[in-house]
PDB file of C-alpha atoms in Angstrom:
ATOM      1  CA  MET A   1     -13.544 -10.021   7.850  1.00 76.00           C
ATOM      2  CA  GLN A   2     -10.745 -12.261   9.213  1.00 89.00           C
ATOM      3  CA  ASP A   3     -10.268 -13.875   5.788  1.00 92.00           C
ATOM      4  CA  GLU A   4      -9.954 -10.444   4.168  1.00 90.00           C
ATOM      5  CA  LEU A   5      -7.410  -9.387   6.777  1.00 91.00           C
ATOM      6  CA  ARG A   6      -5.351 -12.553   6.251  1.00 93.00           C
ATOM      7  CA  GLN A   7      -5.375 -11.948   2.492  1.00 91.00           C
ATOM      8  CA  ILE A   8      -4.165  -8.352   2.921  1.00 92.00           C
ATOM      9  CA  GLU A   9      -1.443  -9.529   5.324  1.00 94.00           C
ATOM     10  CA  LYS A  10      -0.309 -12.045   2.708  1.00 92.00           C
ATOM     11  CA  VAL A  11      -0.195  -9.341   0.010  1.00 91.00           C
ATOM     12  CA  ARG A  12       1.784  -7.052   2.315  1.00 94.00           C
ATOM     13  CA  ALA A  13       4.313  -9.777   3.102  1.00 94.00           C
ATOM     14  CA  GLU A  14       4.756 -10.537  -0.589  1.00 93.00           C
ATOM     15  CA  TYR A  15       5.098  -6.963  -1.870  1.00 94.00           C
ATOM     16  CA  GLU A  16       6.362  -4.769   0.978  1.00 95.00           C
ATOM     17  CA  SER A  17      10.075  -4.785   0.096  1.00 96.00           C
ATOM     18  CA  GLN A  18       9.311  -4.278  -3.603  1.00 95.00           C
ATOM     19  CA  LEU A  19       7.015  -1.346  -2.796  1.00 96.00           C
ATOM     20  CA  MET A  20       9.513   0.311  -0.470  1.00 96.00           C
ATOM     21  CA  ASN A  21      12.026   0.364  -3.353  1.00 97.00           C
ATOM     22  CA  ILE A  22       9.705   2.494  -5.500  1.00 96.00           C
ATOM     23  CA  ASP A  23      10.627   6.192  -5.526  1.00 95.00           C
ATOM     24  CA  GLY A  24       7.950   8.107  -3.648  1.00 96.00           C
ATOM     25  CA  VAL A  25       6.738   5.220  -1.454  1.00 96.00           C
ATOM     26  CA  VAL A  26       7.506   5.899   2.215  1.00 96.00           C
ATOM     27  CA  SER A  27       5.259   3.426   4.058  1.00 95.00           C
ATOM     28  CA  VAL A  28       3.305   0.211   3.625  1.00 96.00           C
ATOM     29  CA  SER A  29       0.727  -0.747   6.223  1.00 95.00           C
ATOM     30  CA  ILE A  30      -2.637  -2.380   6.733  1.00 95.00           C
ATOM     31  CA  GLY A  31      -5.596  -0.197   7.536  1.00 93.00           C
ATOM     32  CA  THR A  32      -9.305   0.250   7.043  1.00 92.00           C
ATOM     33  CA  GLY A  33     -10.326   1.494   3.623  1.00 88.00           C
ATOM     34  CA  GLU A  34     -13.145   3.762   2.595  1.00 84.00           C
ATOM     35  CA  SER A  35     -15.325   0.657   2.267  1.00 84.00           C
ATOM     36  CA  GLY A  36     -14.725  -0.224   5.927  1.00 89.00           C
ATOM     37  CA  LYS A  37     -12.771  -3.342   4.942  1.00 90.00           C
ATOM     38  CA  PRO A  38      -9.053  -4.059   5.469  1.00 92.00           C
ATOM     39  CA  VAL A  39      -6.793  -2.624   2.747  1.00 93.00           C
ATOM     40  CA  LEU A  40      -3.107  -2.264   2.025  1.00 94.00           C
ATOM     41  CA  LYS A  41      -2.233   1.380   2.667  1.00 95.00           C
ATOM     42  CA  ILE A  42       0.660   2.736   0.621  1.00 96.00           C
ATOM     43  CA  GLY A  43       1.960   6.066   1.908  1.00 96.00           C
ATOM     44  CA  THR A  44       3.649   8.381  -0.575  1.00 97.00           C
ATOM     45  CA  SER A  45       5.907  11.414  -0.321  1.00 96.00           C
ATOM     46  CA  VAL A  46       4.737  12.629  -3.743  1.00 96.00           C
ATOM     47  CA  PRO A  47       1.251  12.888  -5.218  1.00 96.00           C
ATOM     48  CA  PRO A  48      -0.172   9.339  -5.414  1.00 95.00           C
ATOM     49  CA  GLU A  49      -0.743   9.667  -9.172  1.00 94.00           C
ATOM     50  CA  GLN A  50       3.062   9.721  -9.627  1.00 95.00           C
ATOM     51  CA  VAL A  51       3.371   6.341  -7.884  1.00 95.00           C
ATOM     52  CA  ARG A  52       0.280   4.527  -9.188  1.00 93.00           C
ATOM     53  CA  ALA A  53       1.822   3.676 -12.595  1.00 91.00           C
ATOM     54  CA  LYS A  54       4.844   2.080 -10.879  1.00 93.00           C
ATOM     55  CA  LEU A  55       2.770  -0.380  -8.824  1.00 92.00           C
ATOM     56  CA  PRO A  56       2.368  -4.029  -9.774  1.00 87.00           C
ATOM     57  CA  GLU A  57      -1.031  -4.547 -11.423  1.00 84.00           C
ATOM     58  CA  GLN A  58      -1.918  -7.233  -8.877  1.00 80.00           C
ATOM     59  CA  LEU A  59      -1.933  -4.604  -6.126  1.00 82.00           C
ATOM     60  CA  LEU A  60      -4.303  -2.358  -7.995  1.00 75.00           C
ATOM     61  CA  GLU A  61      -6.655  -5.309  -8.458  1.00 75.00           C
ATOM     62  CA  ALA A  62      -6.353  -6.191  -4.766  1.00 70.00           C
ATOM     63  CA  SER A  63      -7.485  -3.843  -2.044  1.00 82.00           C
ATOM     64  CA  ALA A  64      -4.761  -1.199  -2.047  1.00 90.00           C
ATOM     65  CA  GLU A  65      -5.106   2.515  -1.395  1.00 93.00           C
ATOM     66  CA  LEU A  66      -2.498   5.197  -1.967  1.00 94.00           C
ATOM     67  CA  GLU A  67      -2.319   8.122   0.423  1.00 94.00           C
ATOM     68  CA  PHE A  68      -0.069  11.189   0.413  1.00 96.00           C
ATOM     69  CA  VAL A  69       1.674  11.319   3.795  1.00 92.00           C
ATOM     70  CA  GLY A  70       4.720  13.445   2.965  1.00 88.00           C
ATOM     71  CA  ASP A  71       8.283  12.705   3.992  1.00 82.00           C
ATOM     72  CA  ILE A  72       8.854  10.412   6.969  1.00 76.00           C
ATOM     73  CA  ARG A  73      12.030  10.898   8.971  1.00 76.00           C
ATOM     74  CA  ALA A  74      13.361   9.232  12.088  1.00 73.00           C
ATOM     75  CA  GLN A  75      14.016  11.511  15.037  1.00 73.00           C
TER      76      GLN A  75
END
């Protein structure tokens, strides 16, 4: 499990700024996926299908999950 977590952390470090520049992406984090293993969680303000085609193929091959979270605003 630690190796998987390190790999996801490496992917996040490599792609986070690129992902945050994609319209509709509002967050990038590490979480537990449906499989119970660590995944890269990509939060969207639009339906995830609208963002999926804009993602680098490497992320789709890695453990990445898109999740609609809506708009995020600082208070």
